[in-house]
Coordinates of C-alpha atoms and ligand atoms in Angstrom, one line a residue:
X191 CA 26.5 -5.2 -78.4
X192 CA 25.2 -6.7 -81.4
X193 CA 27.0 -7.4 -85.3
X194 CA 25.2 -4.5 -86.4
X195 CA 26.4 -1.9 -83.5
X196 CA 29.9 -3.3 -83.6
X197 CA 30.4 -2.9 -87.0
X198 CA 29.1 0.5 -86.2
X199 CA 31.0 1.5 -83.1
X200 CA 33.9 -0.3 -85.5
X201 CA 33.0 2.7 -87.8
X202 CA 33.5 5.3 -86.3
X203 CA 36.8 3.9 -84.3
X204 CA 38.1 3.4 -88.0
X205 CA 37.5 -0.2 -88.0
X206 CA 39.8 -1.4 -90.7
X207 CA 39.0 -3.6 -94.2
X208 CA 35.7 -3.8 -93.7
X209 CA 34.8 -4.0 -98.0
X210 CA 33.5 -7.3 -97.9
X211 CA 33.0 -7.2 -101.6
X212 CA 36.6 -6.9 -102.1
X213 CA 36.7 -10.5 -100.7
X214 CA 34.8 -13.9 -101.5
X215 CA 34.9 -14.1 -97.8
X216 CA 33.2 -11.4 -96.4
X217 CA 36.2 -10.4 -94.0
X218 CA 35.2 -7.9 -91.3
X219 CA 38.9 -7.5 -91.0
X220 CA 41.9 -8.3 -93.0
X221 CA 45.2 -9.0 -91.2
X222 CA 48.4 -8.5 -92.9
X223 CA 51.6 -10.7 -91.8
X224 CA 54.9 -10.5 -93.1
X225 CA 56.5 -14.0 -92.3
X226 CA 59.1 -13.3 -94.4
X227 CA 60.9 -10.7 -91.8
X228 CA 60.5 -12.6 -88.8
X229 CA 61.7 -10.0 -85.4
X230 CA 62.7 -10.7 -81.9
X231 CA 62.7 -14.0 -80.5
X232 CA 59.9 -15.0 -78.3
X233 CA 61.5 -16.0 -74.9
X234 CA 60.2 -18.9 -74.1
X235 CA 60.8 -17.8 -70.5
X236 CA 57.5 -14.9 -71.1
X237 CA 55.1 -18.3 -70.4
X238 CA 56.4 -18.2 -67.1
X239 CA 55.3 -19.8 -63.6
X240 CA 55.3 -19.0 -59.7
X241 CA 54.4 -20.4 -56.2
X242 CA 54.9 -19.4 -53.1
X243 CA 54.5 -20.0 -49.6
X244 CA 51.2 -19.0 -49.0
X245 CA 47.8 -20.5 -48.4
X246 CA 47.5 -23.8 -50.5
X247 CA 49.9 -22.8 -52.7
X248 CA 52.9 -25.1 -52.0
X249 CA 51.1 -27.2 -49.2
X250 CA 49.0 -29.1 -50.8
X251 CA 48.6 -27.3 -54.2
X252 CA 53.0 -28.9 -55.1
X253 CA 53.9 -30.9 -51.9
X254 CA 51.8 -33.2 -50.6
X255 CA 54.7 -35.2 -48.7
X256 CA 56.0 -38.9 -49.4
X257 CA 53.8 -40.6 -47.1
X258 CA 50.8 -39.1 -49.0
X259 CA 47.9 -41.0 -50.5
X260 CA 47.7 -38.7 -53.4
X261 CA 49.7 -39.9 -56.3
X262 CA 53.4 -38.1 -55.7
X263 CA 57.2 -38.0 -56.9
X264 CA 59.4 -37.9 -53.6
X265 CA 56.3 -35.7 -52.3
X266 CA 55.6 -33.7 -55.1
X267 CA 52.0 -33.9 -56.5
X268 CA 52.5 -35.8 -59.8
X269 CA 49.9 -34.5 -61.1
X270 CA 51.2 -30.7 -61.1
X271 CA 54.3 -32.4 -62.5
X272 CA 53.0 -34.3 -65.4
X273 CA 50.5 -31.1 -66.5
X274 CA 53.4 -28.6 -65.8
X275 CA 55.9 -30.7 -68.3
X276 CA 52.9 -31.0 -70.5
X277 CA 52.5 -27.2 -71.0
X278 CA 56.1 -26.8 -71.1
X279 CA 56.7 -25.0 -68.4
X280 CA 60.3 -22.8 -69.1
X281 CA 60.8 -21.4 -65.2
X282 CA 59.2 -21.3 -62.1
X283 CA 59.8 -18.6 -59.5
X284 CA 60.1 -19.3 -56.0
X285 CA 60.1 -18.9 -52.7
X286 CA 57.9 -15.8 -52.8
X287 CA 56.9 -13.0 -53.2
X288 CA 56.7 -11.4 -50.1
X289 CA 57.6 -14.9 -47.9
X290 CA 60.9 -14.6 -49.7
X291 CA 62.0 -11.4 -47.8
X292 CA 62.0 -13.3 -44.6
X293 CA 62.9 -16.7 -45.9
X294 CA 65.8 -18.0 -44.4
X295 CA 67.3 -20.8 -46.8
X296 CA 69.1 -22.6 -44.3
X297 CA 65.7 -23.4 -42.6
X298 CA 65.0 -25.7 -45.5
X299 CA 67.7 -27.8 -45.8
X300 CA 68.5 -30.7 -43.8
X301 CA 67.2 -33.7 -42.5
X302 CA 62.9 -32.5 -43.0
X303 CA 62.3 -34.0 -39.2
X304 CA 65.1 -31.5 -37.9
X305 CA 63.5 -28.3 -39.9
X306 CA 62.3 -25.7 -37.7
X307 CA 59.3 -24.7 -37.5
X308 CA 59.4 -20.2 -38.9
X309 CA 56.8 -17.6 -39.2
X310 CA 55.1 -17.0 -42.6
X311 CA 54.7 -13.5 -43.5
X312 CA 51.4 -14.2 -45.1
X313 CA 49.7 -15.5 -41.4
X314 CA 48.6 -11.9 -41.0
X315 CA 46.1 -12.5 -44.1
X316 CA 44.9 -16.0 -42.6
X317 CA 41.1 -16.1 -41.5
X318 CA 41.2 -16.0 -37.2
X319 CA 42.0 -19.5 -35.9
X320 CA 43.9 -20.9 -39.1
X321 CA 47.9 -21.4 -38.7
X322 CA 50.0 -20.4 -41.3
X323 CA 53.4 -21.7 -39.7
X324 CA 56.0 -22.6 -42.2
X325 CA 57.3 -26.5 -41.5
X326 CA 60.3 -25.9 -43.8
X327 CA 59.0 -29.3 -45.3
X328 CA 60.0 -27.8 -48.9
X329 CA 63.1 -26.2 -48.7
X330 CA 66.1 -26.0 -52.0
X331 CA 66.2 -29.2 -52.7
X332 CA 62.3 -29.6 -52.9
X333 CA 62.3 -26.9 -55.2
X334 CA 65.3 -27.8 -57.8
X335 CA 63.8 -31.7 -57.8
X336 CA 60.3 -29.9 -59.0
X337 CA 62.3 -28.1 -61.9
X338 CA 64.1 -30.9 -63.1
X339 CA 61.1 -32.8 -62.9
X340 CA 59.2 -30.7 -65.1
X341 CA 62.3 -29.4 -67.3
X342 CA 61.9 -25.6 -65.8
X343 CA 64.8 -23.0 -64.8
X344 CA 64.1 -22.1 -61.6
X345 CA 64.1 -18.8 -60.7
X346 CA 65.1 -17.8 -57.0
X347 CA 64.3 -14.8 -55.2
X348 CA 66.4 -13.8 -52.1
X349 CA 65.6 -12.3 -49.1
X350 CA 67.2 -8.6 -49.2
X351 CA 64.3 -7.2 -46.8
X352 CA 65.5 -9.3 -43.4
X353 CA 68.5 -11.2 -44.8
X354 CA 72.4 -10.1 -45.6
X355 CA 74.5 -10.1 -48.4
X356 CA 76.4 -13.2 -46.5
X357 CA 73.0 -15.5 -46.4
X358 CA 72.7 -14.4 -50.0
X359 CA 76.1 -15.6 -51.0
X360 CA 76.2 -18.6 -49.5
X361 CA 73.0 -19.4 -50.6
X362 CA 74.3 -18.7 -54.1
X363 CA 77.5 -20.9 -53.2
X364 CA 75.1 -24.0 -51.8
X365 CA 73.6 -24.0 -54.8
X366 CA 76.2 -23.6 -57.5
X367 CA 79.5 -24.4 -56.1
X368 CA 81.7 -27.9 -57.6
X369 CA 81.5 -30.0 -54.8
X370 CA 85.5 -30.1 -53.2
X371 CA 85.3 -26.5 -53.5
X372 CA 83.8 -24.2 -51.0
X373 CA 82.4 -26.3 -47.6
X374 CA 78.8 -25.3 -48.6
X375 CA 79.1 -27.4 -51.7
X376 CA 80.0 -30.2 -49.7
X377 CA 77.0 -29.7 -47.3
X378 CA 74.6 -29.7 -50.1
X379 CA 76.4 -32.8 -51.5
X380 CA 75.7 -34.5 -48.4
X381 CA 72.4 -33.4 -48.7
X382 CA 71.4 -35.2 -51.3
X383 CA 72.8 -33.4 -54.5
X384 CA 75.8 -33.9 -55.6
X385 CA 75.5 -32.0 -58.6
X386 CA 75.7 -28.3 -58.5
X387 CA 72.2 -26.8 -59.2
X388 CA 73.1 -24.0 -61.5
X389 CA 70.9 -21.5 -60.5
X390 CA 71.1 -18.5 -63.3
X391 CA 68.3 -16.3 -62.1
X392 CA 68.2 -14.2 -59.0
X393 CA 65.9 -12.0 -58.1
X394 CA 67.8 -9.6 -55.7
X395 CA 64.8 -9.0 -53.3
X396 CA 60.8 -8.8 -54.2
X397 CA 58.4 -5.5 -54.1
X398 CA 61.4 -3.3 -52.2
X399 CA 59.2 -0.5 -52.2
X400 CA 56.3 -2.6 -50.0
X401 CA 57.0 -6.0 -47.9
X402 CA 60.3 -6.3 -49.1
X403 CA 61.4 -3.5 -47.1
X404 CA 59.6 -0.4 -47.8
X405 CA 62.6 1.1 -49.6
X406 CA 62.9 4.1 -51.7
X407 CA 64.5 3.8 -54.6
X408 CA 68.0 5.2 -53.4
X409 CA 68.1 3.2 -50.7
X410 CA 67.1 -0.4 -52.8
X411 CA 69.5 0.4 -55.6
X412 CA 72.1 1.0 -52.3
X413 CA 71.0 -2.6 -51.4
X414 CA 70.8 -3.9 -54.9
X415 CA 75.1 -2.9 -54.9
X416 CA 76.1 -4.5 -51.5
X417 CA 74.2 -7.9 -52.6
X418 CA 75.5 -8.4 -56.0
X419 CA 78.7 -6.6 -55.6
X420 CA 80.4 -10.0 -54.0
X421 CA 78.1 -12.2 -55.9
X422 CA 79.8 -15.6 -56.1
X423 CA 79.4 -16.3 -60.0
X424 CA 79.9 -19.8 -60.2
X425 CA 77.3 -19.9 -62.8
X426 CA 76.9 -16.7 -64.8
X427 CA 74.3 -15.5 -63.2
X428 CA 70.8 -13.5 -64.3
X429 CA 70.2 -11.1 -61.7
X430 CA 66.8 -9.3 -61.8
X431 CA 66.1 -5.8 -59.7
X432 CA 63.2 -5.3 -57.6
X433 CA 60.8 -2.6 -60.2
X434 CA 58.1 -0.9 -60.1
X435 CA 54.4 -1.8 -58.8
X436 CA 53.1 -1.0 -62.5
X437 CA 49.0 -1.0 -61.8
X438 CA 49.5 1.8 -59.1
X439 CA 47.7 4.5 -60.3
X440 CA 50.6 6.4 -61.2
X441 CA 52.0 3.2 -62.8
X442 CA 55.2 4.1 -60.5
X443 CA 57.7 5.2 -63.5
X444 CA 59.5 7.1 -60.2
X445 CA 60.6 4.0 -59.0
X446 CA 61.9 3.1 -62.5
X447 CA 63.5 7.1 -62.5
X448 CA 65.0 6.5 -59.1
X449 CA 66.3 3.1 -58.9
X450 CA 68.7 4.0 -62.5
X451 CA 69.1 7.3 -61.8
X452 CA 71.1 5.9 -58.2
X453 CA 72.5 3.0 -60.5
X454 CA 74.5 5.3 -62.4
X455 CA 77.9 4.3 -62.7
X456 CA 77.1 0.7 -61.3
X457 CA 76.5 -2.6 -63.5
X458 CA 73.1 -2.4 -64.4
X459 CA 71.2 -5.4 -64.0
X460 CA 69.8 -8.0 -66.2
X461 CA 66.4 -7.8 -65.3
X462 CA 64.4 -5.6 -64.0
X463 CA 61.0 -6.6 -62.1
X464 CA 57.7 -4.7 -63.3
X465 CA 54.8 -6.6 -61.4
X466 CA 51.2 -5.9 -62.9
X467 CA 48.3 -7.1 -61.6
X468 CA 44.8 -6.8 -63.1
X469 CA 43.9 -5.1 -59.5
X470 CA 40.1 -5.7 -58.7
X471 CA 40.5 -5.6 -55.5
X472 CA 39.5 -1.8 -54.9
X473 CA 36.1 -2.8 -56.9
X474 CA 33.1 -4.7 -56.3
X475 CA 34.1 -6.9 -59.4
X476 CA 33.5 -11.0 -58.3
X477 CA 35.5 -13.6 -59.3
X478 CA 33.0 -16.3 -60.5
X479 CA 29.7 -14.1 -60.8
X480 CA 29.7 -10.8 -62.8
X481 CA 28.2 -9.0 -65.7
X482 CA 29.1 -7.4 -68.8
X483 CA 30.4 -4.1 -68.0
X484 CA 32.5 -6.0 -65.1
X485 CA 34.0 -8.7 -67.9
X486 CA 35.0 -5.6 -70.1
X487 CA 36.4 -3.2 -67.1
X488 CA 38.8 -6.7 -66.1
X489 CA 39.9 -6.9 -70.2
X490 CA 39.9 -2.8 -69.7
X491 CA 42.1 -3.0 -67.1
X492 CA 44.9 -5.9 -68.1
X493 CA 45.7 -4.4 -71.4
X494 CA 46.4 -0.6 -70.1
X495 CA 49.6 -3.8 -69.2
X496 CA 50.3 -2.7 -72.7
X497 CA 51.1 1.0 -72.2
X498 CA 52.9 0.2 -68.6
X499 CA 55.7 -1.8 -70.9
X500 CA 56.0 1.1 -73.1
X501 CA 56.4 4.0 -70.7
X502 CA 59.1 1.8 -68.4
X503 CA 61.1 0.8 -71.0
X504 CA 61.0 4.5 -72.3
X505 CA 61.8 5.5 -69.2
X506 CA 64.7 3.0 -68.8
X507 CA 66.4 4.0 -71.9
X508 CA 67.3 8.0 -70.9
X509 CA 69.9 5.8 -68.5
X510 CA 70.7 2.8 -70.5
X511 CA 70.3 4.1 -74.0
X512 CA 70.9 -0.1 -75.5
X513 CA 68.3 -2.1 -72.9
X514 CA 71.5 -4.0 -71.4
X515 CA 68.8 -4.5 -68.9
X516 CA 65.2 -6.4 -69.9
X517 CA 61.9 -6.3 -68.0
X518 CA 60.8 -9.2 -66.2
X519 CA 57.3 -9.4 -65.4
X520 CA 57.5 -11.6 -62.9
X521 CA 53.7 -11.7 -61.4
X522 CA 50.7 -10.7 -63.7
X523 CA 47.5 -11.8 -63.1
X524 CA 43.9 -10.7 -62.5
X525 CA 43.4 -10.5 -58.6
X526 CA 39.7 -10.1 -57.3
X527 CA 38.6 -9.2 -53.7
X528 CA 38.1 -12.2 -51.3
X529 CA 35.3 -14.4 -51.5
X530 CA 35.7 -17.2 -54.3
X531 CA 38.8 -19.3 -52.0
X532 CA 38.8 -22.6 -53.0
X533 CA 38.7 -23.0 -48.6
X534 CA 39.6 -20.1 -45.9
X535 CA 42.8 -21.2 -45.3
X536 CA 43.6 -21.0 -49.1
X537 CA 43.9 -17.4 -49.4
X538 CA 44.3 -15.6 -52.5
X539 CA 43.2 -18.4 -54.4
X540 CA 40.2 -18.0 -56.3
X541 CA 37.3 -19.3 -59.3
X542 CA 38.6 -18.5 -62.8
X543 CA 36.5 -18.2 -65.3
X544 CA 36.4 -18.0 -69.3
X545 CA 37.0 -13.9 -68.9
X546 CA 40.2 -14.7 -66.8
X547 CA 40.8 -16.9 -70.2
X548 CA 40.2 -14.1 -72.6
X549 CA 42.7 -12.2 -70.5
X550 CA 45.3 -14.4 -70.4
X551 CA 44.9 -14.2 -74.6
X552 CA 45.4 -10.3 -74.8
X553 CA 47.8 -10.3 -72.1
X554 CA 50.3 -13.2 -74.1
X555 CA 49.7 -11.0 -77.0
X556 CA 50.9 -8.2 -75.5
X557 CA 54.2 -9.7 -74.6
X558 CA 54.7 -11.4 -77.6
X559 CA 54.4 -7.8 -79.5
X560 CA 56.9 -6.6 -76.8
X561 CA 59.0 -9.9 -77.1
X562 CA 62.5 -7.6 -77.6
X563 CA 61.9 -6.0 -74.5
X564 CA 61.0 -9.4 -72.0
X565 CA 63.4 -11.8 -70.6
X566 CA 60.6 -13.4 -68.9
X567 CA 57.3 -13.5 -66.9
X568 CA 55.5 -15.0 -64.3
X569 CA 52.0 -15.5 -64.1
X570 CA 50.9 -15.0 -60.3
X571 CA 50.6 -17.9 -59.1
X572 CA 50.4 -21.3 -60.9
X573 CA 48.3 -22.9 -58.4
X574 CA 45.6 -22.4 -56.0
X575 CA 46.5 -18.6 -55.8
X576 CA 45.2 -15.8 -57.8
X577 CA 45.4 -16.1 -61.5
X578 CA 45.8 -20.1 -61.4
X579 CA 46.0 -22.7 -64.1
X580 CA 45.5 -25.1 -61.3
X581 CA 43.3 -25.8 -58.5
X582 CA 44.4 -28.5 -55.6
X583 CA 43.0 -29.5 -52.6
X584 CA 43.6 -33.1 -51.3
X585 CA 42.5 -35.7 -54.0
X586 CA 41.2 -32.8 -55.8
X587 CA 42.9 -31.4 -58.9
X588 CA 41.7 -29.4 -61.7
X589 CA 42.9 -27.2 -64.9
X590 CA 41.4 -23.9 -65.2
X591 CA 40.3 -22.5 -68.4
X592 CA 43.9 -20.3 -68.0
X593 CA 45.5 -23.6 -68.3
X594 CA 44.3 -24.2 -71.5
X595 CA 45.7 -20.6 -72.9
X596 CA 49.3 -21.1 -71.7
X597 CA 48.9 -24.5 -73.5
X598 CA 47.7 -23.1 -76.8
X599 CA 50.5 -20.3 -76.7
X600 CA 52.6 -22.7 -76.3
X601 CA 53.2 -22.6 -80.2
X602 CA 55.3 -19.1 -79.5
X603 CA 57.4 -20.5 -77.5
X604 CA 61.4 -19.9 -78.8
X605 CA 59.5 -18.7 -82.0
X606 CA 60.2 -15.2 -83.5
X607 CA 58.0 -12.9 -84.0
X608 CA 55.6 -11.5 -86.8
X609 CA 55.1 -8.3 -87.5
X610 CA 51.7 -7.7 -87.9
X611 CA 49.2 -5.3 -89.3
X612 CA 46.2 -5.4 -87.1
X613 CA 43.6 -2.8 -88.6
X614 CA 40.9 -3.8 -86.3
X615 CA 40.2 -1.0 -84.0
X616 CA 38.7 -0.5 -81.2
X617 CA 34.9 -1.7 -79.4
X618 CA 33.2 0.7 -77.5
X619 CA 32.3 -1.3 -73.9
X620 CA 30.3 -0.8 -70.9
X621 CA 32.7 -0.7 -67.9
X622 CA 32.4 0.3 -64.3
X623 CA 32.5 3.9 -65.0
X624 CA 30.4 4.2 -68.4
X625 CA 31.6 3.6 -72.0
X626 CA 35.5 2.9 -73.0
X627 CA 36.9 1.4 -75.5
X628 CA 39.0 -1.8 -76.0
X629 CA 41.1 -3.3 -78.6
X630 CA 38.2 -5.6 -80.8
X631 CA 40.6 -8.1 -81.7
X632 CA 43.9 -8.8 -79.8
X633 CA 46.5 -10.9 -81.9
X634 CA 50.0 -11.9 -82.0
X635 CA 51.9 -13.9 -84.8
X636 CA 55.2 -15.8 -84.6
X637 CA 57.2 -18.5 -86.6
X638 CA 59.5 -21.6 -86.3
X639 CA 60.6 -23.2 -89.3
X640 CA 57.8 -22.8 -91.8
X641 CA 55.5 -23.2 -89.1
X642 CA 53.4 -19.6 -88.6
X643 CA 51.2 -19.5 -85.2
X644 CA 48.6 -16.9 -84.9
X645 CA 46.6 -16.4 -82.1
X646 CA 43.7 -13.7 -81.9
X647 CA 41.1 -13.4 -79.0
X648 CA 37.7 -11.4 -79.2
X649 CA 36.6 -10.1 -76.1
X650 CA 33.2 -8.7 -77.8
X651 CA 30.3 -10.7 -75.8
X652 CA 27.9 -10.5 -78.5
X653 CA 29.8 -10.0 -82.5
X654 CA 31.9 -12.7 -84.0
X655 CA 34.5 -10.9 -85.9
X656 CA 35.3 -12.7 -89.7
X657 CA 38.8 -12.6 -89.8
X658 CA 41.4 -12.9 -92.9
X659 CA 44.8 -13.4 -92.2
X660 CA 46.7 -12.6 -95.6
X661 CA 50.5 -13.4 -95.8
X662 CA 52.6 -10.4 -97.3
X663 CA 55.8 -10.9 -99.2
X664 CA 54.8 -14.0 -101.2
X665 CA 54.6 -16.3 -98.7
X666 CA 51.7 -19.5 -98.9
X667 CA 49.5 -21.4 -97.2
X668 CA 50.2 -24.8 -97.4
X669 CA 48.3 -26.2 -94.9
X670 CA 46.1 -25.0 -91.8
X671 CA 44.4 -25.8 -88.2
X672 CA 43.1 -24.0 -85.9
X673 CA 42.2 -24.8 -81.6
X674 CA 39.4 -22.4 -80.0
X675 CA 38.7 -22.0 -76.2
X676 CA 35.3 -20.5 -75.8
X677 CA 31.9 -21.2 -74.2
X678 CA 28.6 -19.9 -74.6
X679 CA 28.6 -18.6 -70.5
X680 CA 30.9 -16.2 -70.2
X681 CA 30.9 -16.9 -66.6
X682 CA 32.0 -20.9 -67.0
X683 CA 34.9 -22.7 -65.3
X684 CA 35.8 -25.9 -64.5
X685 CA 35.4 -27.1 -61.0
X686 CA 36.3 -30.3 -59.4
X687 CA 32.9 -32.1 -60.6
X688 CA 33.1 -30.3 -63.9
X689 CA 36.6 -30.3 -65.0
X690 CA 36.6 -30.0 -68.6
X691 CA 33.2 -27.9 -68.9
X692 CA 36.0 -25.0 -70.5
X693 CA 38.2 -26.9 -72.9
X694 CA 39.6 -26.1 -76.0
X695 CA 38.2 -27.5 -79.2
X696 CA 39.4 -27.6 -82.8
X697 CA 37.8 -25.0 -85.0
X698 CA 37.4 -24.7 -88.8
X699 CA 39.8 -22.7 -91.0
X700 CA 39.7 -22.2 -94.6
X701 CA 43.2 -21.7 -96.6
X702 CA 43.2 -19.6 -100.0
X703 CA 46.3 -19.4 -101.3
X704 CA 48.0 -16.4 -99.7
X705 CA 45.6 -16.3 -97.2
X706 CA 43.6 -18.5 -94.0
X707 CA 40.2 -17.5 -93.1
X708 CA 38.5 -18.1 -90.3
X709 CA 35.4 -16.6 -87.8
X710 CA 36.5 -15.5 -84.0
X711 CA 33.4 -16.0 -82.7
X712 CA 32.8 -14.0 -79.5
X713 CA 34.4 -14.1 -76.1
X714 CA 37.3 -16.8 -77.5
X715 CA 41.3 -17.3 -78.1
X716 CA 41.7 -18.7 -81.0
X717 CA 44.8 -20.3 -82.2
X718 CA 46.1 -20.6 -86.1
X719 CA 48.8 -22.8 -87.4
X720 CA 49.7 -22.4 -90.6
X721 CA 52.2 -24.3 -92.4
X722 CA 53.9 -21.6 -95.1
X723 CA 55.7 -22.5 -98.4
Ligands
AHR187 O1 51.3 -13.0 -55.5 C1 50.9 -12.5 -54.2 C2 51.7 -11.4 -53.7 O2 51.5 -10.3 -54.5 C3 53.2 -11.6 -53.7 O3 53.7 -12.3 -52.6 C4 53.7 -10.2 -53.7 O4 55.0 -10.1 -54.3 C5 52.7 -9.4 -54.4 O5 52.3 -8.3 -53.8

């Protein structure tokens, strides 16, 4: 679509300040932001993380052993490490997933020669003649070196599906417990850590309703009781409820109905789960090579994300009228049919490309408007598995373009909110199924200090969108900068030969008193930092 039909389309979608001649700057759209009544805080815990034990995603893609040629830290890949701290990574969620509902913990511990060797639940998706067996080679103590070696909570999720509320406690107790206390503290002691890990965040199980057990919702929140009931709370502890599969068709509110409506009279939790992927799978939609209507239909399909947040934590509130509990939404990602794997045996990973990018923008935007509501997110998975801001194999390591969005939102972090009046309608797209329409500009604002961050993304793939962002109640600009990740393809990503073809760049912003203008050009994420007086 060109300038001329977007502005049209805009038109009749009630595209807002479009009266150029009001401005010097011919703004196509005016953005009003109140700094001056700053809302919810952003978690910092919404830019999330994830692996799991599945294709390359631990093996190799984190833990390459100590013996390794490839540069390591006690057999973690230092590279993952140093770009991890770099981004700031708050959390990291592990073991799985589905592995975690038949992860044993105590198979992980202990001298690594003496680890037996376990099924993997994900060997059922392996190509024919590739082995999936689990060596136990990164067990607990892998994991919590990882976080404190990038700075992250970690996030555990226990096995409710094949385990017992015993292997849950203890596991709770090995990881928490004074050493001199209970025996288990002293086993981890003598296993290296002396220090009690301090584990705040449970996940009590992982998709109960499919490979977590195939629950109903009665019979999870039943579950949910019995393993939290006896909980050993040596650390006050986070605990986060299996919810819904929110990109079912249905979006799934009557798991969300049923799991609270068996709760009742029970502590509700502190989380509860909501996993949304961007599910291509059911479409012919490629990773790596695709055309316009099949970049819109992915955009199309990860903000309807937007309305999935809404009508869960509407439905949550008939039974906890305050939102003790908060959503989690602890895997997100755009996940395409097989083909792109980085190798067979990597499964679930795959090519991401600028529009997985441009995703990533609206879908951070979307949180951080629904900041009050999040605890936290995950994207799914960090590396070499579905929407990755890493790719690993051997000697082999690259940042996606995703990389680079987690690393410019990185300015909302802890920040609170701006409201935000975003009059820029909607664009009318070609998707798989004809015309729709999708948000023309996605944006988000927050501050810290005087220090305003705006970021704003234009999925169009042919108008750049002129942009001015006024400040309401007074407020200046003193001073501003702006990073943009774009590229002309709308197909590009960075591959082992070409790592940094996708890369952000600075971009040129203009301030006018109470107000920073800028251009969006098409298919980017832009970010604006603005200092304020
Ligand atoms: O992220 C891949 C898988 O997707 C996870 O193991 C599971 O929880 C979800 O279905």
């Amino acid at each position: 679509m060109n300038r001329r039909k977007f502005l049209q389309a805009g038109a009749t979608a009630a595209i807002g300040a479009l009266a150029a001649s009001r401005f010097a700057f011919a703004a196509d759209a005016e953005l009003v932001l109140s700094p001056s009544e700053p809302g919810a805080l952003i978690s910092p815990q919404i830019y999330g993380h994830f692996i799991e034990h599945l294709g390359g995603v631990i093996y190799d893609g984190v833990w390459v052993g100590q013996n390794s040629s490839i540069p390591n830290v006690d057999g973690i890949r230092k590279q993952f490490v140093d770009e991890m701290k770099r981004i700031g990574a708050p959390n990291l969620r592990w073991p799985g997933g589905c592995f975690a509902d038949g992860y044993h913990w105590r198979d992980g511990i202990g001298k690594s020669s003496a680890r037996p060797r376990t099924y993997n639940f994900w060997q059922r998706r392996m190509p024919a003649g590739f082995d999936l067996t689990e060596a136990n080679q990164f067990g607990i103590h892998e994991f919590m070196q990882l976080c404190r070696l990038i700075g992250a909570e970690p996030y555990v999720a226990a096995n409710v599906g094949s385990g017992t509320p015993a292997e849950f406690h203890d596991w709770v107790s090995y990881c928490n417990a004074p050493v001199g206390t209970v025996s288990l503290a002293d086993e981890r002691a003598a296993n290296g850590d002396q220090q009690p890990f301090g584990v705040r965040y449970w996940g009590v199980g992982n998709e109960s309703w499919g490979c977590g057990g195939t629950m109903r919702p009665e019979e999870y929140a039943t579950q949910y009781r019995k393993f939290v009931t006896q909980f050993p709370a040596y650390t006050q502890p986070f605990l986060v409820a299996t919810g819904p599969r929110g990109h079912s068709a249905d979006g799934d509110i009557g798991w969300t109905t049923g799991f609270f409506e068996a709760m009742r009279g029970a502590t509700a939790p502190d989380g509860f789960s909501i996993h949304y992927y961007t599910d291509l799978r059911p479409t012919p939609i490629k990773a790596g090579d695709f055309k316009a209507n099949e970049w819109y239909e992915v955009l199309l399909r990860g903000v309807r994300l937007d309305k999935v947040i809404e009508d869960h934590w509407k439905e949550m509130e008939k039974f906890d009228a305050a939102h003790r509990t908060k959503l989690v939404i602890d895997e997100w990602g755009v996940w395409y049919a097989p083909g792109s794997e980085l190798t067979p045996a990597y499964i679930l990973s795959e090519t991401i490309t600028l529009r997985d990018a441009v995703h990533t923008g609206m879908t951070f935007d979307i949180f951080n408007r629904h900041a009050a509501k999040i605890a936290m997110a995950n994207v799914a998975q960090t590396v070499n598995c579905i929407h990755s801001l890493f790719l690993a194999q051997g000697n082999n390591f690259v940042r996606t373009p995703v990389y680079h969005v987690f690393d410019m939102y990185r300015a909302h972090m802890g920040a609170r909110q701006v409201p935000l009046n975003n009059p820029v309608a909607e664009l009318s797209v070609p998707v798989l199924a004809g015309q729709a329409r999708l948000p023309a500009l996605s944006a988000s604002a927050s501050i810290r200090d005087r220090q305003l961050a705006v970021t704003l993304t234009n999925p169009s793939l042919d108008a750049a969108l002129s942009v001015r962002l006024k400040l309401s109640g007074g407020a200046r600009a003193a001073e501003a900068r702006a990073t943009i990740l774009t590229h002309q393809d709308m197909r590009a990503t960075n591959t082992f030969a070409e790592p940094d073809l996708v890369k952000p760049a600075t971009h040129p912003v203009k301030v006018v008193a109470d107000a920073v203008e800028l251009t969006v050009p098409k298919q980017a994420v832009v970010l604006v930092e603005c200092e304020t007086r």
